[in-house]
GROMACS .gro file of N, CA, C and O in nm:
model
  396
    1UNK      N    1  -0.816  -0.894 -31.366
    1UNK     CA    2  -0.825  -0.980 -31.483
    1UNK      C    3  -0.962  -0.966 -31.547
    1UNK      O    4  -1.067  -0.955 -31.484
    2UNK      N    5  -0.948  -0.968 -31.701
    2UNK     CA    6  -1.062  -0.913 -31.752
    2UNK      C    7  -1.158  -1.026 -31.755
    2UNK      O    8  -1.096  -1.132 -31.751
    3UNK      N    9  -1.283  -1.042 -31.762
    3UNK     CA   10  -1.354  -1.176 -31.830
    3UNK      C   11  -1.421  -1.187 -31.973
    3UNK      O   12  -1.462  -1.284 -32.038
    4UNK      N   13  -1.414  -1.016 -32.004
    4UNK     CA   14  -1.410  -1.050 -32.168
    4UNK      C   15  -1.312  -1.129 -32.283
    4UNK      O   16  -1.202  -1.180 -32.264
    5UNK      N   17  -1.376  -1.123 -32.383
    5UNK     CA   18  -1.313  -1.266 -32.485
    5UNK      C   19  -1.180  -1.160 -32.506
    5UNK      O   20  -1.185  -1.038 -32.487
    6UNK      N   21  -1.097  -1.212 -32.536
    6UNK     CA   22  -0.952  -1.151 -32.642
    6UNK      C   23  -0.951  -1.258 -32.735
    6UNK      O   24  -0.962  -1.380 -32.718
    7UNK      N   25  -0.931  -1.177 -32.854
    7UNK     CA   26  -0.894  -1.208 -32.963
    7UNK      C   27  -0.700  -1.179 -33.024
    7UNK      O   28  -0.624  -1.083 -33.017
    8UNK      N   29  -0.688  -1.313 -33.078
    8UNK     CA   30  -0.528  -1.324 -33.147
    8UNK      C   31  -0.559  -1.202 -33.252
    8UNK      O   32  -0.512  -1.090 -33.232
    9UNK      N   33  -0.641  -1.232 -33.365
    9UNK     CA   34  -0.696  -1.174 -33.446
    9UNK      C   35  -0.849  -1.082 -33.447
    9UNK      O   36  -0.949  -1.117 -33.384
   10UNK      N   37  -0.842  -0.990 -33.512
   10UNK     CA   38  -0.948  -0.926 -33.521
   10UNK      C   39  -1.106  -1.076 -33.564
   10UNK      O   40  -1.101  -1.181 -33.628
   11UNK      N   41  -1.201  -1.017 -33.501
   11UNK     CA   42  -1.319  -1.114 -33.474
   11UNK      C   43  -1.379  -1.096 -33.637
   11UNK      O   44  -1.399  -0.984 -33.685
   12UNK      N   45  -1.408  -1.244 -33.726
   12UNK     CA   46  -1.506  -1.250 -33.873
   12UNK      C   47  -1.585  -1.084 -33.875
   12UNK      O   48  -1.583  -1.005 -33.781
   13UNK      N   49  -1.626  -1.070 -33.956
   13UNK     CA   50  -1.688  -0.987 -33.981
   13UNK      C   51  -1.819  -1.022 -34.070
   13UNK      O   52  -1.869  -0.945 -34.152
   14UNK      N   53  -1.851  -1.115 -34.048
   14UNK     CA   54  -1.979  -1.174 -34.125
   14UNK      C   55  -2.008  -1.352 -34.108
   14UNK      O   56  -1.928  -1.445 -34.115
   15UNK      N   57  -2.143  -1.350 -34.084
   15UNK     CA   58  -2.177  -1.496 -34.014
   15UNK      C   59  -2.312  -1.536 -34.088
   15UNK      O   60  -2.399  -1.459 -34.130
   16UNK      N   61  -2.308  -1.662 -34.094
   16UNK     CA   62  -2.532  -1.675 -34.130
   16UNK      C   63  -2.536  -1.765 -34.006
   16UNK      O   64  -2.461  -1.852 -33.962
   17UNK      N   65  -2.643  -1.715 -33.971
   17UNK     CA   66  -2.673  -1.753 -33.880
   17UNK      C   67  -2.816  -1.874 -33.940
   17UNK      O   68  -2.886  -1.851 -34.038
   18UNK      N   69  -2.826  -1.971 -33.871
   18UNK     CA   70  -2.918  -2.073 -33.890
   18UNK      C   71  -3.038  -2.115 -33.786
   18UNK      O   72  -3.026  -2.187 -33.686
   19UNK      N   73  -3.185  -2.036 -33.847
   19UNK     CA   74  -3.281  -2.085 -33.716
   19UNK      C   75  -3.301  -2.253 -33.789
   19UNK      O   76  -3.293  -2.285 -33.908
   20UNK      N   77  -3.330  -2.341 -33.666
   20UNK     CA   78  -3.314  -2.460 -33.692
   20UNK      C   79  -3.431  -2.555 -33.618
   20UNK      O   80  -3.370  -2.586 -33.516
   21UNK      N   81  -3.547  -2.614 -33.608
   21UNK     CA   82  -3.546  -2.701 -33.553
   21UNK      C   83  -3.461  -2.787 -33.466
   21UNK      O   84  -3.370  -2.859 -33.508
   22UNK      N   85  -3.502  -2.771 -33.311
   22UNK     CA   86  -3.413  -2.839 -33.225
   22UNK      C   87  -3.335  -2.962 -33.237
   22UNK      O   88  -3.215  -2.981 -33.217
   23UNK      N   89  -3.478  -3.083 -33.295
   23UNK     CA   90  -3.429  -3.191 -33.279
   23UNK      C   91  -3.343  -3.210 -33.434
   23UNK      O   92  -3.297  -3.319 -33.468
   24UNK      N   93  -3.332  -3.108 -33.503
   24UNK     CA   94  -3.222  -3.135 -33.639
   24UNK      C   95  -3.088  -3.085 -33.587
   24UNK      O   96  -2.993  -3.127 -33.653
   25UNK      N   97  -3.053  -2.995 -33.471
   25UNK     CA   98  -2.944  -2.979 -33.481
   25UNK      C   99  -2.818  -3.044 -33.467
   25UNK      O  100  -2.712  -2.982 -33.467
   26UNK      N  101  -2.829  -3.186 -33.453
   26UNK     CA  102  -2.670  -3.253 -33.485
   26UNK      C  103  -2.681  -3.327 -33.558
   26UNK      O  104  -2.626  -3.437 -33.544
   27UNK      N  105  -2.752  -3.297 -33.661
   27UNK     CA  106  -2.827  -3.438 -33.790
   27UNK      C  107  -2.662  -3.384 -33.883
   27UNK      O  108  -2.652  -3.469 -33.972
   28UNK      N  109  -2.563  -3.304 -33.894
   28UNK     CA  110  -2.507  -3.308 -33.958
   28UNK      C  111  -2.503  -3.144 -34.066
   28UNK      O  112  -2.603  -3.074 -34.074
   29UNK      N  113  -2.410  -3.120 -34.117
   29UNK     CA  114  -2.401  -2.987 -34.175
   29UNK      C  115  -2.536  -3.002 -34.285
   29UNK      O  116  -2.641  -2.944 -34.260
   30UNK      N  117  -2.521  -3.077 -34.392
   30UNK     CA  118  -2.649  -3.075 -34.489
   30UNK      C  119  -2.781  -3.051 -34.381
   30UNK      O  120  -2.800  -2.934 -34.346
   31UNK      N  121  -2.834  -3.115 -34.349
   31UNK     CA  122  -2.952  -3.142 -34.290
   31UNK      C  123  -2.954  -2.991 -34.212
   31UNK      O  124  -3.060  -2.938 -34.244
   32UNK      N  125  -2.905  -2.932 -34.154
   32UNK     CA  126  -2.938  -2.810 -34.051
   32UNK      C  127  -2.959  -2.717 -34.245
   32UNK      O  128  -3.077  -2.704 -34.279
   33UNK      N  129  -2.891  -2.683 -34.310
   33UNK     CA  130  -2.914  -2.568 -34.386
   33UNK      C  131  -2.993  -2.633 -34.425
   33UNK      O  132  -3.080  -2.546 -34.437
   34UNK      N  133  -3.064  -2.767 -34.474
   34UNK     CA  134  -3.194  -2.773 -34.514
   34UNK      C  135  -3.278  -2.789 -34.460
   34UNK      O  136  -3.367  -2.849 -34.521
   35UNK      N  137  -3.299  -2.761 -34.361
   35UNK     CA  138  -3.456  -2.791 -34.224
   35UNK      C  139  -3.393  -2.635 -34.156
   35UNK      O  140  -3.356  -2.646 -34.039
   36UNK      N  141  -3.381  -2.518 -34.209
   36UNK     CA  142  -3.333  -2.392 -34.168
   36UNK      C  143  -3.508  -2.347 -34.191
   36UNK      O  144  -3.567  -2.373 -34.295
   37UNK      N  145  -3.551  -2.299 -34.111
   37UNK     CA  146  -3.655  -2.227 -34.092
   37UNK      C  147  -3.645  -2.098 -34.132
   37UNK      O  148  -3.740  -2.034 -34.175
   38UNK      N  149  -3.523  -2.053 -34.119
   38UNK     CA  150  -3.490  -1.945 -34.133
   38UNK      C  151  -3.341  -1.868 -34.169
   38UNK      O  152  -3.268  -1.940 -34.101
   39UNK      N  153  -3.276  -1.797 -34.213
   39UNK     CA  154  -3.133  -1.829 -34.281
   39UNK      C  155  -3.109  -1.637 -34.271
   39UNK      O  156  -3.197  -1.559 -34.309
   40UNK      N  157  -3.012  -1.604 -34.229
   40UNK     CA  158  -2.960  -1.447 -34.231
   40UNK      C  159  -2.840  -1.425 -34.236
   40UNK      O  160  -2.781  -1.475 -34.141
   41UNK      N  161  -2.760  -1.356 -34.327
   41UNK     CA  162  -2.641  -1.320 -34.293
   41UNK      C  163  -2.593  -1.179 -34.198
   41UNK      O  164  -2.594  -1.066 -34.246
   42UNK      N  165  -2.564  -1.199 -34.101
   42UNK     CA  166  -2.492  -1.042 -34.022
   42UNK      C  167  -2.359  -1.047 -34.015
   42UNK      O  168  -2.265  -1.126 -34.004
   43UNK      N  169  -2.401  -0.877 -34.031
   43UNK     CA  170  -2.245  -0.808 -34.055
   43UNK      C  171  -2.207  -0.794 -33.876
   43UNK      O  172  -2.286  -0.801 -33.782
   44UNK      N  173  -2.072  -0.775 -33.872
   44UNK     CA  174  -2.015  -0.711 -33.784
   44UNK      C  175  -2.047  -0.554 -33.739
   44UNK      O  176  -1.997  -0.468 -33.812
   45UNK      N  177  -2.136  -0.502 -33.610
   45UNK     CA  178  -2.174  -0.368 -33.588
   45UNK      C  179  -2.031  -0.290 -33.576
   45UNK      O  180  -1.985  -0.214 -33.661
   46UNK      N  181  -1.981  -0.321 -33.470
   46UNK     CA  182  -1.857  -0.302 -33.460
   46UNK      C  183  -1.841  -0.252 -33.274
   46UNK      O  184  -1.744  -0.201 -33.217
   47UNK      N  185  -1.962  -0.288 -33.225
   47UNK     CA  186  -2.040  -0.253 -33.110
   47UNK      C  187  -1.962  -0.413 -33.019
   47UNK      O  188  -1.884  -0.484 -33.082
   48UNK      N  189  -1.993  -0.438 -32.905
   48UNK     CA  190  -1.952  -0.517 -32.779
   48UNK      C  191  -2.100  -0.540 -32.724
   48UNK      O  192  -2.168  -0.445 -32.688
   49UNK      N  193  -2.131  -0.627 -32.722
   49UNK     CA  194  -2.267  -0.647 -32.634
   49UNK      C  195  -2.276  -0.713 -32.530
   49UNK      O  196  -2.174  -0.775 -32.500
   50UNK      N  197  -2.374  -0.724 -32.454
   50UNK     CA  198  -2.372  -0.719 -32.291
   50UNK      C  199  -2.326  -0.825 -32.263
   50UNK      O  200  -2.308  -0.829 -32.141
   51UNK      N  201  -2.285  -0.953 -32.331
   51UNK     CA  202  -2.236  -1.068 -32.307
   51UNK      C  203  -2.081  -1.069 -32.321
   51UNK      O  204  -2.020  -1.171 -32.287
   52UNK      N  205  -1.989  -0.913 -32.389
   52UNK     CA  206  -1.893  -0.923 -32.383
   52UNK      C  207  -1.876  -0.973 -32.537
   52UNK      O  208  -1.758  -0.986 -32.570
   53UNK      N  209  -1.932  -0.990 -32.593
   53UNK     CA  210  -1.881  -1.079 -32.768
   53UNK      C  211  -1.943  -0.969 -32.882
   53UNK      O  212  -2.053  -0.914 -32.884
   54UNK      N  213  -1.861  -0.961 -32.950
   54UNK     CA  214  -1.930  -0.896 -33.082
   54UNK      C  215  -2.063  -0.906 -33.098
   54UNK      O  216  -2.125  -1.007 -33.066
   55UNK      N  217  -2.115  -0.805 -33.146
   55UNK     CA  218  -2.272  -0.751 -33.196
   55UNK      C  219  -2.237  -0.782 -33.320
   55UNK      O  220  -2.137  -0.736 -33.375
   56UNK      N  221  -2.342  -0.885 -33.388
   56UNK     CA  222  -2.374  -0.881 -33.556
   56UNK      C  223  -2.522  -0.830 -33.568
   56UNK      O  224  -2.597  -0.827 -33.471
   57UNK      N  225  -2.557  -0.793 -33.691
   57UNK     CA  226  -2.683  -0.742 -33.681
   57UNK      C  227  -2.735  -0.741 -33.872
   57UNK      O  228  -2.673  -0.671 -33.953
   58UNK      N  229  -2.823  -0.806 -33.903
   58UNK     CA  230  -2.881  -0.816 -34.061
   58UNK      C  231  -2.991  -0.866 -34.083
   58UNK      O  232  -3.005  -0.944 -33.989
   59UNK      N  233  -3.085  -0.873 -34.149
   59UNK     CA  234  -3.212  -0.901 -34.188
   59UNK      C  235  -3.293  -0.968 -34.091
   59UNK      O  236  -3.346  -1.078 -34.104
   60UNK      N  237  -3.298  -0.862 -33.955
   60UNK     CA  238  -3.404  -0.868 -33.875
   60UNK      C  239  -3.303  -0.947 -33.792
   60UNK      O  240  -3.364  -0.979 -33.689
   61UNK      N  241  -3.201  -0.985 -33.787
   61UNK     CA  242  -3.164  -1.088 -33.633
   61UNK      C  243  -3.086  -0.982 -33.565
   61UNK      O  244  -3.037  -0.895 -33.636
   62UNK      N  245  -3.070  -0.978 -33.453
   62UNK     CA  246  -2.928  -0.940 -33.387
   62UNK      C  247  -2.836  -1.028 -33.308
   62UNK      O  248  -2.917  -1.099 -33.248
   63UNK      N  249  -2.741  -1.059 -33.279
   63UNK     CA  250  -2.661  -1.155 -33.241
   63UNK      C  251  -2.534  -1.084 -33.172
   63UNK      O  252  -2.458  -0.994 -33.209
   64UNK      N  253  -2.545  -1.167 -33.048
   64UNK     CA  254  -2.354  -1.168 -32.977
   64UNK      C  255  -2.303  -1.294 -32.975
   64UNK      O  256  -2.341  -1.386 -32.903
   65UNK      N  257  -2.179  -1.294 -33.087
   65UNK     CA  258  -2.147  -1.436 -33.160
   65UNK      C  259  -1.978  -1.430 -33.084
   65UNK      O  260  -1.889  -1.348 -33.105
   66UNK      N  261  -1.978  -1.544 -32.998
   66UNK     CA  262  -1.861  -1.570 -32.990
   66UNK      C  263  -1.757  -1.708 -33.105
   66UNK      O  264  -1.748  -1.828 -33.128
   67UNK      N  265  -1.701  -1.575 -33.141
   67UNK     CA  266  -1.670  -1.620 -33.267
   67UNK      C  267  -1.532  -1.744 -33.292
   67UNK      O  268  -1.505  -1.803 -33.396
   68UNK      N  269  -1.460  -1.754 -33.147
   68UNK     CA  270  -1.368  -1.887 -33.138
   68UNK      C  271  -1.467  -2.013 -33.119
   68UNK      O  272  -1.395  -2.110 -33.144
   69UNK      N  273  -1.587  -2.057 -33.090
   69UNK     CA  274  -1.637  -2.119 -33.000
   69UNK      C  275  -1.730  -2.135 -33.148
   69UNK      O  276  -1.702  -2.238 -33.209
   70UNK      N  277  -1.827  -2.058 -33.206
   70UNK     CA  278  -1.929  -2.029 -33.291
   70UNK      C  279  -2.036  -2.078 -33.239
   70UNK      O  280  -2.102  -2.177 -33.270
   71UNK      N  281  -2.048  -1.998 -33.152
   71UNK     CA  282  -2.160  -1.954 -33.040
   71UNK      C  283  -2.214  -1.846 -32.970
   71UNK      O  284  -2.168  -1.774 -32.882
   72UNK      N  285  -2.373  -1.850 -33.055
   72UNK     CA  286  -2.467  -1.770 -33.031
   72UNK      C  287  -2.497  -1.692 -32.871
   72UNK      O  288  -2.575  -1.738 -32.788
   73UNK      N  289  -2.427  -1.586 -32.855
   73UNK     CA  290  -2.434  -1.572 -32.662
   73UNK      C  291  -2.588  -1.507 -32.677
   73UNK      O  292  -2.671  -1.558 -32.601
   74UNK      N  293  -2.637  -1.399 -32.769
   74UNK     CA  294  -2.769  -1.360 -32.760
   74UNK      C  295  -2.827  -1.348 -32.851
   74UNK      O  296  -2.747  -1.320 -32.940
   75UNK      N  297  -2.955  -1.354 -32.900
   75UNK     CA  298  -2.986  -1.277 -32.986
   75UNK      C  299  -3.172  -1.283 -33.017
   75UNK      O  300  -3.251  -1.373 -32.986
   76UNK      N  301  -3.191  -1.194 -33.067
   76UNK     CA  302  -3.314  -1.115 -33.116
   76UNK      C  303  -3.328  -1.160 -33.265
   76UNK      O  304  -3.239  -1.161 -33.350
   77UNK      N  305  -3.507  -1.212 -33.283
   77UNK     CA  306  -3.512  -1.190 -33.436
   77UNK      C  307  -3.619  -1.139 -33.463
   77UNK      O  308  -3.730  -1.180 -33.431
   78UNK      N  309  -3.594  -1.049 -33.522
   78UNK     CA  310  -3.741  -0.942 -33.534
   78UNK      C  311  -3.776  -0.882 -33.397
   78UNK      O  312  -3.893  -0.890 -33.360
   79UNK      N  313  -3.693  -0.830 -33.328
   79UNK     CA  314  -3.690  -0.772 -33.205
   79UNK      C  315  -3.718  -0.847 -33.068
   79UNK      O  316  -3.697  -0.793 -32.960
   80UNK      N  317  -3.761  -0.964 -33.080
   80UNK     CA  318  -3.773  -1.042 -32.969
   80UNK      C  319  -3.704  -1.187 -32.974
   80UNK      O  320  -3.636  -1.239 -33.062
   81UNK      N  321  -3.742  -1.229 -32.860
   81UNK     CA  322  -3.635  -1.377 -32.856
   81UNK      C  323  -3.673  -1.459 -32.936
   81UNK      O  324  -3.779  -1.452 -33.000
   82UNK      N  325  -3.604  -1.530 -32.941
   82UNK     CA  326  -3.626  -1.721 -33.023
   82UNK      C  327  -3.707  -1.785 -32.933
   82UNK      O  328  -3.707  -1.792 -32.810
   83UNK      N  329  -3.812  -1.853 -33.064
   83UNK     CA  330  -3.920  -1.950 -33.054
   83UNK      C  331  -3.858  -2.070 -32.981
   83UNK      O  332  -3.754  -2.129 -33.008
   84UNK      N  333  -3.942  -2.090 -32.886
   84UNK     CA  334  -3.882  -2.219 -32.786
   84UNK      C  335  -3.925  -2.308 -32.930
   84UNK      O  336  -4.012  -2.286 -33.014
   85UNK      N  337  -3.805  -2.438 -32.917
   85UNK     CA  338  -3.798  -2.554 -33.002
   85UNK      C  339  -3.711  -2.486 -33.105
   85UNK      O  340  -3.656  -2.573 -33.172
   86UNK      N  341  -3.667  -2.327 -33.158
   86UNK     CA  342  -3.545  -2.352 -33.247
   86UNK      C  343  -3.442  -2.296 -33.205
   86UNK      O  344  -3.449  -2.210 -33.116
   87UNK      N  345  -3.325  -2.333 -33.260
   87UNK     CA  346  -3.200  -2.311 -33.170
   87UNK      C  347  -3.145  -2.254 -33.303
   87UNK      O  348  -3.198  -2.275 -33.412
   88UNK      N  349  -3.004  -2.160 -33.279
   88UNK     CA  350  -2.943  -2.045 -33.346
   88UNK      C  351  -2.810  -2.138 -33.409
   88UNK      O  352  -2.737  -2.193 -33.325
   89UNK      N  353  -2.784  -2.153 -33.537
   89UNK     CA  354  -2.620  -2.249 -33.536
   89UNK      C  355  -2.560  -2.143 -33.652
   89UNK      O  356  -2.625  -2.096 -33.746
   90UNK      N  357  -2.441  -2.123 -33.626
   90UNK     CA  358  -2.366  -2.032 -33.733
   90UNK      C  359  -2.260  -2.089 -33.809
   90UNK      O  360  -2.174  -2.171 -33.776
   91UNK      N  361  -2.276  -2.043 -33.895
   91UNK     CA  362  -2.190  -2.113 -34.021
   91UNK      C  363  -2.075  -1.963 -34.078
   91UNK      O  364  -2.101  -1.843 -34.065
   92UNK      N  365  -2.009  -1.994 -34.111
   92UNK     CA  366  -1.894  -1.854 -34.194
   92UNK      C  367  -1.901  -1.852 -34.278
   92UNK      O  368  -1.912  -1.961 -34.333
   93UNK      N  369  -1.902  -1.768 -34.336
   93UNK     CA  370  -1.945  -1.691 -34.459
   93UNK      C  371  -1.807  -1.616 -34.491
   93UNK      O  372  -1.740  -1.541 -34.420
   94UNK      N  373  -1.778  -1.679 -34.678
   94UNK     CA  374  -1.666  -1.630 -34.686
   94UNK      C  375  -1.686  -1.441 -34.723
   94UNK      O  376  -1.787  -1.372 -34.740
   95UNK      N  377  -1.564  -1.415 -34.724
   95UNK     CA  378  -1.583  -1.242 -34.656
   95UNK      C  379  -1.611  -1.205 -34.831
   95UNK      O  380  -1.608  -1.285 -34.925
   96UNK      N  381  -1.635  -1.075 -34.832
   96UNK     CA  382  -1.675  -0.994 -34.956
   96UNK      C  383  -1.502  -0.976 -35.023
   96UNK      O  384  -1.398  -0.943 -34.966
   97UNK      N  385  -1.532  -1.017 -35.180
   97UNK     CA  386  -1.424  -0.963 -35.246
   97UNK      C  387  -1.368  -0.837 -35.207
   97UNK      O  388  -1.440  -0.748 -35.161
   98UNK      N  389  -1.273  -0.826 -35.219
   98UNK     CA  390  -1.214  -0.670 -35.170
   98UNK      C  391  -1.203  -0.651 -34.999
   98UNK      O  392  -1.131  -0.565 -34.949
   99UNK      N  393  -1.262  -0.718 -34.941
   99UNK     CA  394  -1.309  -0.690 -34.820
   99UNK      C  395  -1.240  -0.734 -34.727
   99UNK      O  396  -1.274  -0.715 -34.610
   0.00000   0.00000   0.00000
């Protein structure tokens, strides 16, 4: 039996991811995108990463986003880890026309 994720459907293909101040993260949807320290959208690599969940990867973050759950399993920004005190929250991003 496997312990990687299965998917019904093929996994989003695009996420923003939200660096956040800790103590804002359950203040509510408004409040996290506005106390966002930091804001990125990633695409889908198309890669599996060591946590077993999709690789996203865009303007300096990288991420393994389990995408039933919308939860951050790893990730890198600007090549190294997250600043103790902010935490990663992802939001969906509707997909590209045509896309």
């Amino acid at each position: 039996m496997s312990h990687q994720p299965q998917y019904a459907n093929r996994p989003p293909q695009r996420f923003e991811i939200l660096l956040v101040p800790e103590h804002v993260e359950s203040r509510g949807d408004a409040s996290v995108v506005d106390s966002a320290v930091r804001s990125a959208v990633v695409e889908a690599t198309g890669e599996t990463g060591v946590s077993g969940y999709p690789r996203y990867a865009g303007h300096g973050i990288e991420a393994e986003i389990d995408s039933a759950g919308r939860a951050v399993e790893a990730l890198l920004v600007d090549g190294s880890e997250l600043d103790i005190g902010l935490t990663a929250v992802v939001r969906d991003v509707p997909p590209r026309p045509g896309g």
